[in-house]
Amino acid sequence: MAGHSKWKNIQHRKGRQDALRGKIFAKLSREITVAARSGSDPETNQRLRLAVAKARSNNMPNDNVERAIKKGSGEDGGGNYESIMYEGYGPSGVAVMVEALTDNRNRTAADVRHIFSKRGGNLGEAGCVAWMFARKGLLVMDREESERNEDDMLLLALEAGAEDVEVTPESFQVITAPEVFEEVKVALESEGENCSTAEVTMIPENTVELTGDSIDKMLALIDALEDNDDVQNVYANFEADDADLANYQSS
């Protein structure tokens, strides 16, 4: 999981920026709508259950959640969205995966291709970088809020069914298989742990170290992709010093 904690730093930064731009609710609604096509009951539809949990963690109003579910289940004329994963390379050869939900495949493909080209990257063929990522459950806990040390957290997480625990100075990061993500989350919370991040995501299995201008170029590509209304998530396999990332945040 090399570089994983710094990669999450970027994801958190972007999540906050999306919220400020007022786009996060629209993207979450679309995610819920698509998930609800397989069933409108979160208890029996894991994808919907995860989408609703993500929406609530972002303080999305219940009315918005219910409206999105109705659209997906056909009760309220939902749009014909489809899920597409684009793959390509950013500046310095960084592998990039772009998760989109769209009602116009041609429009979204053209937009994503243009963004890659304009920002120093290249959109590739399906499968060109997917092998560098693994879909995993991720649970992050603030070490200051936990009464457990590293050994205790590792034991608790593994007994709950987790695959691994990465420890940083600030956090415990528990990695799970997607199938047991919720089970592990419930087990941790039942033992008093509070998860600041809880999601099924794509984690890079190897990373590219970026420095200097390369960081700004890569983050500019991520900014442009995530600013597109059809793009839900962007994943990239790079790492950089926290100080360099902070400099970009404040620029």
mmCIF file of N, CA, C and O in Angstrom, residues 108-194:
data_model
loop_
_atom_site.group_PDB
_atom_site.id
_atom_site.type_symbol
_atom_site.label_atom_id
_atom_site.label_comp_id
_atom_site.label_asym_id
_atom_site.label_seq_id
_atom_site.Cartn_x
_atom_site.Cartn_y
_atom_site.Cartn_z
ATOM 1 N N THR A 108 -19.556 12.296 -22.858
ATOM 2 C CA THR A 108 -18.633 12.135 -21.739
ATOM 3 C C THR A 108 -17.268 11.666 -22.207
ATOM 4 O O THR A 108 -16.236 12.162 -21.732
ATOM 5 N N ALA A 109 -17.236 10.730 -23.144
ATOM 6 C CA ALA A 109 -15.958 10.252 -23.670
ATOM 7 C C ALA A 109 -15.176 11.386 -24.320
ATOM 8 O O ALA A 109 -13.956 11.520 -24.116
ATOM 9 N N ALA A 110 -15.867 12.227 -25.082
ATOM 10 C CA ALA A 110 -15.200 13.357 -25.734
ATOM 11 C C ALA A 110 -14.681 14.347 -24.705
ATOM 12 O O ALA A 110 -13.560 14.870 -24.823
ATOM 13 N N ASP A 111 -15.482 14.613 -23.677
ATOM 14 C CA ASP A 111 -15.068 15.550 -22.631
ATOM 15 C C ASP A 111 -13.846 15.043 -21.885
ATOM 16 O O ASP A 111 -12.888 15.794 -21.631
ATOM 17 N N VAL A 112 -13.881 13.776 -21.496
ATOM 18 C CA VAL A 112 -12.766 13.199 -20.739
ATOM 19 C C VAL A 112 -11.500 13.170 -21.588
ATOM 20 O O VAL A 112 -10.400 13.508 -21.114
ATOM 21 N N ARG A 113 -11.638 12.802 -22.848
ATOM 22 C CA ARG A 113 -10.477 12.766 -23.746
ATOM 23 C C ARG A 113 -9.858 14.170 -23.888
ATOM 24 O O ARG A 113 -8.635 14.335 -23.857
ATOM 25 N N HIS A 114 -10.720 15.171 -24.015
ATOM 26 C CA HIS A 114 -10.241 16.549 -24.160
ATOM 27 C C HIS A 114 -9.494 17.007 -22.907
ATOM 28 O O HIS A 114 -8.449 17.661 -22.998
ATOM 29 N N ILE A 115 -10.034 16.663 -21.735
ATOM 30 C CA ILE A 115 -9.390 17.064 -20.479
ATOM 31 C C ILE A 115 -8.016 16.419 -20.351
ATOM 32 O O ILE A 115 -7.036 17.080 -19.977
ATOM 33 N N PHE A 116 -7.923 15.134 -20.665
ATOM 34 C CA PHE A 116 -6.623 14.460 -20.605
ATOM 35 C C PHE A 116 -5.625 15.148 -21.534
ATOM 36 O O PHE A 116 -4.488 15.441 -21.146
ATOM 37 N N SER A 117 -6.041 15.400 -22.763
ATOM 38 C CA SER A 117 -5.155 15.984 -23.764
ATOM 39 C C SER A 117 -4.709 17.390 -23.372
ATOM 40 O O SER A 117 -3.524 17.748 -23.484
ATOM 41 N N LYS A 118 -5.652 18.195 -22.874
ATOM 42 C CA LYS A 118 -5.350 19.587 -22.515
ATOM 43 C C LYS A 118 -4.423 19.680 -21.319
ATOM 44 O O LYS A 118 -3.646 20.645 -21.187
ATOM 45 N N ARG A 119 -4.486 18.677 -20.424
ATOM 46 C CA ARG A 119 -3.714 18.726 -19.179
ATOM 47 C C ARG A 119 -2.488 17.827 -19.184
ATOM 48 O O ARG A 119 -1.981 17.437 -18.134
ATOM 49 N N GLY A 120 -2.005 17.483 -20.357
ATOM 50 C CA GLY A 120 -0.751 16.750 -20.440
ATOM 51 C C GLY A 120 -0.855 15.258 -20.248
ATOM 52 O O GLY A 120 0.146 14.599 -19.918
ATOM 53 N N GLY A 121 -2.055 14.703 -20.439
ATOM 54 C CA GLY A 121 -2.241 13.270 -20.292
ATOM 55 C C GLY A 121 -2.737 12.630 -21.574
ATOM 56 O O GLY A 121 -2.840 13.280 -22.613
ATOM 57 N N ASN A 122 -3.034 11.349 -21.506
ATOM 58 C CA ASN A 122 -3.558 10.610 -22.651
ATOM 59 C C ASN A 122 -4.604 9.617 -22.199
ATOM 60 O O ASN A 122 -4.354 8.830 -21.277
ATOM 61 N N LEU A 123 -5.778 9.650 -22.805
ATOM 62 C CA LEU A 123 -6.802 8.646 -22.529
ATOM 63 C C LEU A 123 -6.416 7.361 -23.230
ATOM 64 O O LEU A 123 -6.082 7.374 -24.422
ATOM 65 N N GLY A 124 -6.446 6.243 -22.499
ATOM 66 C CA GLY A 124 -6.020 4.973 -23.060
ATOM 67 C C GLY A 124 -7.177 4.025 -23.317
ATOM 68 O O GLY A 124 -8.350 4.371 -23.179
ATOM 69 N N GLU A 125 -6.831 2.811 -23.673
ATOM 70 C CA GLU A 125 -7.816 1.762 -23.923
ATOM 71 C C GLU A 125 -8.246 1.116 -22.610
ATOM 72 O O GLU A 125 -7.535 1.183 -21.607
ATOM 73 N N ALA A 126 -9.414 0.489 -22.636
ATOM 74 C CA ALA A 126 -9.900 -0.213 -21.449
ATOM 75 C C ALA A 126 -8.896 -1.282 -21.026
ATOM 76 O O ALA A 126 -8.423 -2.067 -21.847
ATOM 77 N N GLY A 127 -8.550 -1.280 -19.755
ATOM 78 C CA GLY A 127 -7.624 -2.272 -19.219
ATOM 79 C C GLY A 127 -6.178 -1.836 -19.179
ATOM 80 O O GLY A 127 -5.325 -2.562 -18.648
ATOM 81 N N CYS A 128 -5.875 -0.636 -19.699
ATOM 82 C CA CYS A 128 -4.467 -0.243 -19.788
ATOM 83 C C CYS A 128 -3.841 0.044 -18.429
ATOM 84 O O CYS A 128 -2.632 -0.108 -18.253
ATOM 85 N N VAL A 129 -4.651 0.483 -17.457
ATOM 86 C CA VAL A 129 -4.089 0.744 -16.128
ATOM 87 C C VAL A 129 -4.869 0.068 -14.995
ATOM 88 O O VAL A 129 -4.439 0.123 -13.845
ATOM 89 N N ALA A 130 -5.984 -0.553 -15.319
ATOM 90 C CA ALA A 130 -6.817 -1.157 -14.271
ATOM 91 C C ALA A 130 -6.047 -2.171 -13.436
ATOM 92 O O ALA A 130 -6.303 -2.328 -12.238
ATOM 93 N N TRP A 131 -5.080 -2.841 -14.041
ATOM 94 C CA TRP A 131 -4.306 -3.857 -13.332
ATOM 95 C C TRP A 131 -3.441 -3.261 -12.220
ATOM 96 O O TRP A 131 -2.958 -3.981 -11.347
ATOM 97 N N MET A 132 -3.263 -1.947 -12.230
ATOM 98 C CA MET A 132 -2.470 -1.296 -11.191
ATOM 99 C C MET A 132 -3.289 -0.940 -9.951
ATOM 100 O O MET A 132 -2.734 -0.442 -8.972
ATOM 101 N N PHE A 133 -4.604 -1.184 -9.992
ATOM 102 C CA PHE A 133 -5.482 -0.819 -8.884
ATOM 103 C C PHE A 133 -6.263 -2.036 -8.408
ATOM 104 O O PHE A 133 -6.484 -2.984 -9.151
ATOM 105 N N ALA A 134 -6.687 -1.979 -7.164
ATOM 106 C CA ALA A 134 -7.536 -3.026 -6.597
ATOM 107 C C ALA A 134 -8.713 -2.368 -5.907
ATOM 108 O O ALA A 134 -8.548 -1.364 -5.202
ATOM 109 N N ARG A 135 -9.905 -2.908 -6.120
ATOM 110 C CA ARG A 135 -11.085 -2.385 -5.429
ATOM 111 C C ARG A 135 -11.089 -2.932 -4.002
ATOM 112 O O ARG A 135 -11.096 -4.140 -3.800
ATOM 113 N N LYS A 136 -11.077 -2.026 -3.056
ATOM 114 C CA LYS A 136 -10.995 -2.405 -1.652
ATOM 115 C C LYS A 136 -11.917 -1.532 -0.804
ATOM 116 O O LYS A 136 -12.280 -0.423 -1.188
ATOM 117 N N GLY A 137 -12.264 -2.054 0.360
ATOM 118 C CA GLY A 137 -12.937 -1.237 1.351
ATOM 119 C C GLY A 137 -11.888 -0.486 2.147
ATOM 120 O O GLY A 137 -10.818 -1.027 2.436
ATOM 121 N N LEU A 138 -12.177 0.760 2.481
ATOM 122 C CA LEU A 138 -11.234 1.588 3.226
ATOM 123 C C LEU A 138 -11.939 2.238 4.408
ATOM 124 O O LEU A 138 -12.964 2.902 4.247
ATOM 125 N N LEU A 139 -11.379 2.035 5.596
ATOM 126 C CA LEU A 139 -11.902 2.627 6.821
ATOM 127 C C LEU A 139 -10.763 3.378 7.496
ATOM 128 O O LEU A 139 -9.718 2.791 7.789
ATOM 129 N N VAL A 140 -10.948 4.670 7.710
ATOM 130 C CA VAL A 140 -9.901 5.504 8.288
ATOM 131 C C VAL A 140 -10.360 6.037 9.638
ATOM 132 O O VAL A 140 -11.481 6.556 9.766
ATOM 133 N N MET A 141 -9.486 5.897 10.641
ATOM 134 C CA MET A 141 -9.780 6.384 11.984
ATOM 135 C C MET A 141 -8.669 7.293 12.469
ATOM 136 O O MET A 141 -7.487 6.998 12.259
ATOM 137 N N ASP A 142 -9.033 8.385 13.091
ATOM 138 C CA ASP A 142 -8.081 9.341 13.650
ATOM 139 C C ASP A 142 -7.421 8.722 14.883
ATOM 140 O O ASP A 142 -8.108 8.303 15.809
ATOM 141 N N ARG A 143 -6.085 8.665 14.898
ATOM 142 C CA ARG A 143 -5.388 8.033 16.020
ATOM 143 C C ARG A 143 -5.623 8.787 17.328
ATOM 144 O O ARG A 143 -5.646 8.178 18.401
ATOM 145 N N GLU A 144 -5.805 10.098 17.253
ATOM 146 C CA GLU A 144 -6.030 10.881 18.467
ATOM 147 C C GLU A 144 -7.359 10.550 19.118
ATOM 148 O O GLU A 144 -7.534 10.736 20.325
ATOM 149 N N GLU A 145 -8.311 10.062 18.321
ATOM 150 C CA GLU A 145 -9.630 9.731 18.845
ATOM 151 C C GLU A 145 -9.734 8.286 19.291
ATOM 152 O O GLU A 145 -10.743 7.872 19.859
ATOM 153 N N SER A 146 -8.713 7.482 19.010
ATOM 154 C CA SER A 146 -8.728 6.065 19.365
ATOM 155 C C SER A 146 -7.912 5.819 20.629
ATOM 156 O O SER A 146 -6.864 6.428 20.846
ATOM 157 N N GLU A 147 -8.380 4.917 21.459
ATOM 158 C CA GLU A 147 -7.661 4.542 22.661
ATOM 159 C C GLU A 147 -6.740 3.349 22.412
ATOM 160 O O GLU A 147 -6.037 2.903 23.314
ATOM 161 N N ARG A 148 -6.702 2.864 21.170
ATOM 162 C CA ARG A 148 -5.909 1.674 20.866
ATOM 163 C C ARG A 148 -4.544 2.031 20.312
ATOM 164 O O ARG A 148 -4.386 3.023 19.606
ATOM 165 N N ASN A 149 -3.567 1.169 20.604
ATOM 166 C CA ASN A 149 -2.256 1.314 19.983
ATOM 167 C C ASN A 149 -2.240 0.501 18.689
ATOM 168 O O ASN A 149 -3.248 -0.119 18.312
ATOM 169 N N GLU A 150 -1.102 0.481 18.010
ATOM 170 C CA GLU A 150 -1.020 -0.182 16.713
ATOM 171 C C GLU A 150 -1.353 -1.670 16.802
ATOM 172 O O GLU A 150 -2.105 -2.210 15.985
ATOM 173 N N ASP A 151 -0.798 -2.349 17.783
ATOM 174 C CA ASP A 151 -1.020 -3.791 17.910
ATOM 175 C C ASP A 151 -2.487 -4.105 18.196
ATOM 176 O O ASP A 151 -3.054 -5.049 17.623
ATOM 177 N N ASP A 152 -3.098 -3.316 19.076
ATOM 178 C CA ASP A 152 -4.502 -3.555 19.414
ATOM 179 C C ASP A 152 -5.406 -3.332 18.206
ATOM 180 O O ASP A 152 -6.359 -4.086 17.976
ATOM 181 N N MET A 153 -5.117 -2.272 17.433
ATOM 182 C CA MET A 153 -5.939 -1.992 16.259
ATOM 183 C C MET A 153 -5.776 -3.085 15.208
ATOM 184 O O MET A 153 -6.748 -3.520 14.581
ATOM 185 N N LEU A 154 -4.557 -3.531 15.006
ATOM 186 C CA LEU A 154 -4.309 -4.599 14.041
ATOM 187 C C LEU A 154 -5.072 -5.856 14.429
ATOM 188 O O LEU A 154 -5.725 -6.493 13.589
ATOM 189 N N LEU A 155 -5.027 -6.225 15.703
ATOM 190 C CA LEU A 155 -5.723 -7.416 16.179
ATOM 191 C C LEU A 155 -7.231 -7.270 15.999
ATOM 192 O O LEU A 155 -7.900 -8.190 15.500
ATOM 193 N N LEU A 156 -7.771 -6.114 16.377
ATOM 194 C CA LEU A 156 -9.202 -5.890 16.247
ATOM 195 C C LEU A 156 -9.645 -5.978 14.792
ATOM 196 O O LEU A 156 -10.636 -6.643 14.468
ATOM 197 N N ALA A 157 -8.905 -5.323 13.909
ATOM 198 C CA ALA A 157 -9.289 -5.288 12.497
ATOM 199 C C ALA A 157 -9.196 -6.667 11.844
ATOM 200 O O ALA A 157 -10.096 -7.078 11.104
ATOM 201 N N LEU A 158 -8.122 -7.383 12.118
ATOM 202 C CA LEU A 158 -7.960 -8.705 11.510
ATOM 203 C C LEU A 158 -9.003 -9.681 12.023
ATOM 204 O O LEU A 158 -9.530 -10.504 11.258
ATOM 205 N N GLU A 159 -9.329 -9.601 13.307
ATOM 206 C CA GLU A 159 -10.368 -10.481 13.849
ATOM 207 C C GLU A 159 -11.730 -10.164 13.232
ATOM 208 O O GLU A 159 -12.574 -11.049 13.099
ATOM 209 N N ALA A 160 -11.933 -8.911 12.825
ATOM 210 C CA ALA A 160 -13.202 -8.514 12.206
ATOM 211 C C ALA A 160 -13.272 -8.921 10.736
ATOM 212 O O ALA A 160 -14.342 -8.852 10.131
ATOM 213 N N GLY A 161 -12.126 -9.329 10.157
ATOM 214 C CA GLY A 161 -12.120 -9.768 8.763
ATOM 215 C C GLY A 161 -11.363 -8.877 7.812
ATOM 216 O O GLY A 161 -11.408 -9.080 6.594
ATOM 217 N N ALA A 162 -10.641 -7.866 8.332
ATOM 218 C CA ALA A 162 -9.871 -6.970 7.473
ATOM 219 C C ALA A 162 -8.657 -7.686 6.887
ATOM 220 O O ALA A 162 -8.201 -8.702 7.421
ATOM 221 N N GLU A 163 -8.137 -7.128 5.794
ATOM 222 C CA GLU A 163 -6.950 -7.691 5.160
ATOM 223 C C GLU A 163 -5.660 -7.099 5.706
ATOM 224 O O GLU A 163 -4.646 -7.781 5.796
ATOM 225 N N ASP A 164 -5.697 -5.819 6.054
ATOM 226 C CA ASP A 164 -4.472 -5.156 6.461
ATOM 227 C C ASP A 164 -4.806 -3.866 7.197
ATOM 228 O O ASP A 164 -5.924 -3.348 7.095
ATOM 229 N N VAL A 165 -3.840 -3.347 7.940
ATOM 230 C CA VAL A 165 -3.968 -2.049 8.595
ATOM 231 C C VAL A 165 -2.699 -1.263 8.307
ATOM 232 O O VAL A 165 -1.590 -1.744 8.564
ATOM 233 N N GLU A 166 -2.854 -0.072 7.757
ATOM 234 C CA GLU A 166 -1.713 0.816 7.543
ATOM 235 C C GLU A 166 -1.767 1.895 8.605
ATOM 236 O O GLU A 166 -2.815 2.512 8.833
ATOM 237 N N VAL A 167 -0.640 2.137 9.239
ATOM 238 C CA VAL A 167 -0.568 3.120 10.322
ATOM 239 C C VAL A 167 0.251 4.316 9.863
ATOM 240 O O VAL A 167 1.356 4.172 9.334
ATOM 241 N N THR A 168 -0.310 5.501 10.029
ATOM 242 C CA THR A 168 0.410 6.739 9.773
ATOM 243 C C THR A 168 0.463 7.517 11.090
ATOM 244 O O THR A 168 -0.221 7.141 12.052
ATOM 245 N N PRO A 169 1.218 8.588 11.163
ATOM 246 C CA PRO A 169 1.245 9.361 12.405
ATOM 247 C C PRO A 169 -0.128 9.894 12.802
ATOM 248 O O PRO A 169 -0.399 10.096 13.986
ATOM 249 N N GLU A 170 -1.013 10.086 11.818
ATOM 250 C CA GLU A 170 -2.325 10.671 12.102
ATOM 251 C C GLU A 170 -3.465 9.674 12.160
ATOM 252 O O GLU A 170 -4.492 9.947 12.777
ATOM 253 N N SER A 171 -3.319 8.511 11.508
ATOM 254 C CA SER A 171 -4.496 7.660 11.353
ATOM 255 C C SER A 171 -4.185 6.175 11.311
ATOM 256 O O SER A 171 -3.045 5.752 11.072
ATOM 257 N N PHE A 172 -5.236 5.388 11.551
ATOM 258 C CA PHE A 172 -5.259 3.959 11.258
ATOM 259 C C PHE A 172 -6.091 3.810 9.982
ATOM 260 O O PHE A 172 -7.204 4.326 9.904
ATOM 261 N N GLN A 173 -5.549 3.082 8.994
ATOM 262 C CA GLN A 173 -6.254 2.882 7.739
ATOM 263 C C GLN A 173 -6.453 1.381 7.532
ATOM 264 O O GLN A 173 -5.499 0.645 7.300
ATOM 265 N N VAL A 174 -7.688 0.962 7.656
ATOM 266 C CA VAL A 174 -8.029 -0.455 7.594
ATOM 267 C C VAL A 174 -8.489 -0.806 6.181
ATOM 268 O O VAL A 174 -9.398 -0.166 5.635
ATOM 269 N N ILE A 175 -7.865 -1.816 5.599
ATOM 270 C CA ILE A 175 -8.177 -2.254 4.242
ATOM 271 C C ILE A 175 -8.950 -3.568 4.299
ATOM 272 O O ILE A 175 -8.563 -4.496 5.021
ATOM 273 N N THR A 176 -10.039 -3.651 3.542
ATOM 274 C CA THR A 176 -10.856 -4.871 3.527
ATOM 275 C C THR A 176 -11.176 -5.286 2.106
ATOM 276 O O THR A 176 -11.068 -4.492 1.167
ATOM 277 N N ALA A 177 -11.602 -6.528 1.944
ATOM 278 C CA ALA A 177 -12.232 -6.936 0.687
ATOM 279 C C ALA A 177 -13.590 -6.239 0.617
ATOM 280 O O ALA A 177 -14.230 -6.019 1.650
ATOM 281 N N PRO A 178 -14.057 -5.862 -0.582
ATOM 282 C CA PRO A 178 -15.351 -5.168 -0.688
ATOM 283 C C PRO A 178 -16.498 -5.945 -0.060
ATOM 284 O O PRO A 178 -17.412 -5.355 0.515
ATOM 285 N N GLU A 179 -16.428 -7.276 -0.150
ATOM 286 C CA GLU A 179 -17.528 -8.114 0.324
ATOM 287 C C GLU A 179 -17.725 -8.060 1.838
ATOM 288 O O GLU A 179 -18.831 -8.299 2.326
ATOM 289 N N VAL A 180 -16.669 -7.767 2.578
ATOM 290 C CA VAL A 180 -16.774 -7.752 4.040
ATOM 291 C C VAL A 180 -16.624 -6.342 4.605
ATOM 292 O O VAL A 180 -16.510 -6.169 5.817
ATOM 293 N N PHE A 181 -16.624 -5.346 3.724
ATOM 294 C CA PHE A 181 -16.431 -3.964 4.163
ATOM 295 C C PHE A 181 -17.405 -3.553 5.266
ATOM 296 O O PHE A 181 -17.010 -3.055 6.319
ATOM 297 N N GLU A 182 -18.693 -3.786 5.035
ATOM 298 C CA GLU A 182 -19.693 -3.363 6.017
ATOM 299 C C GLU A 182 -19.571 -4.140 7.322
ATOM 300 O O GLU A 182 -19.737 -3.592 8.414
ATOM 301 N N GLU A 183 -19.263 -5.415 7.205
ATOM 302 C CA GLU A 183 -19.103 -6.251 8.403
ATOM 303 C C GLU A 183 -17.963 -5.738 9.277
ATOM 304 O O GLU A 183 -18.083 -5.640 10.502
ATOM 305 N N VAL A 184 -16.854 -5.386 8.634
ATOM 306 C CA VAL A 184 -15.706 -4.862 9.389
ATOM 307 C C VAL A 184 -16.042 -3.497 9.981
ATOM 308 O O VAL A 184 -15.694 -3.201 11.131
ATOM 309 N N LYS A 185 -16.721 -2.666 9.228
ATOM 310 C CA LYS A 185 -17.100 -1.334 9.709
ATOM 311 C C LYS A 185 -17.970 -1.434 10.968
ATOM 312 O O LYS A 185 -17.737 -0.734 11.959
ATOM 313 N N VAL A 186 -18.965 -2.312 10.914
ATOM 314 C CA VAL A 186 -19.841 -2.498 12.071
ATOM 315 C C VAL A 186 -19.051 -2.991 13.277
ATOM 316 O O VAL A 186 -19.253 -2.539 14.410
ATOM 317 N N ALA A 187 -18.117 -3.921 13.032
ATOM 318 C CA ALA A 187 -17.321 -4.473 14.130
ATOM 319 C C ALA A 187 -16.450 -3.391 14.782
ATOM 320 O O ALA A 187 -16.349 -3.319 16.011
ATOM 321 N N LEU A 188 -15.836 -2.547 13.970
ATOM 322 C CA LEU A 188 -14.992 -1.483 14.511
ATOM 323 C C LEU A 188 -15.821 -0.469 15.301
ATOM 324 O O LEU A 188 -15.438 -0.058 16.400
ATOM 325 N N GLU A 189 -16.954 -0.089 14.739
ATOM 326 C CA GLU A 189 -17.795 0.906 15.411
ATOM 327 C C GLU A 189 -18.400 0.350 16.697
ATOM 328 O O GLU A 189 -18.593 1.098 17.664
ATOM 329 N N SER A 190 -18.672 -0.936 16.711
ATOM 330 C CA SER A 190 -19.226 -1.537 17.921
ATOM 331 C C SER A 190 -18.212 -1.565 19.057
ATOM 332 O O SER A 190 -18.574 -1.670 20.226
ATOM 333 N N GLU A 191 -16.921 -1.434 18.691
ATOM 334 C CA GLU A 191 -15.857 -1.391 19.690
ATOM 335 C C GLU A 191 -15.437 0.044 20.001
ATOM 336 O O GLU A 191 -14.380 0.284 20.579
ATOM 337 N N GLY A 192 -16.256 1.008 19.578
ATOM 338 C CA GLY A 192 -16.024 2.400 19.929
ATOM 339 C C GLY A 192 -15.178 3.201 18.961
ATOM 340 O O GLY A 192 -14.847 4.359 19.237
ATOM 341 N N GLU A 193 -14.816 2.610 17.814
ATOM 342 C CA GLU A 193 -14.009 3.338 16.846
ATOM 343 C C GLU A 193 -14.910 4.170 15.924
ATOM 344 O O GLU A 193 -15.958 3.703 15.481
ATOM 345 N N ASN A 194 -14.480 5.392 15.637
ATOM 346 C CA ASN A 194 -15.233 6.289 14.760
ATOM 347 C C ASN A 194 -14.503 6.424 13.426
ATOM 348 O O ASN A 194 -13.360 6.883 13.381
#
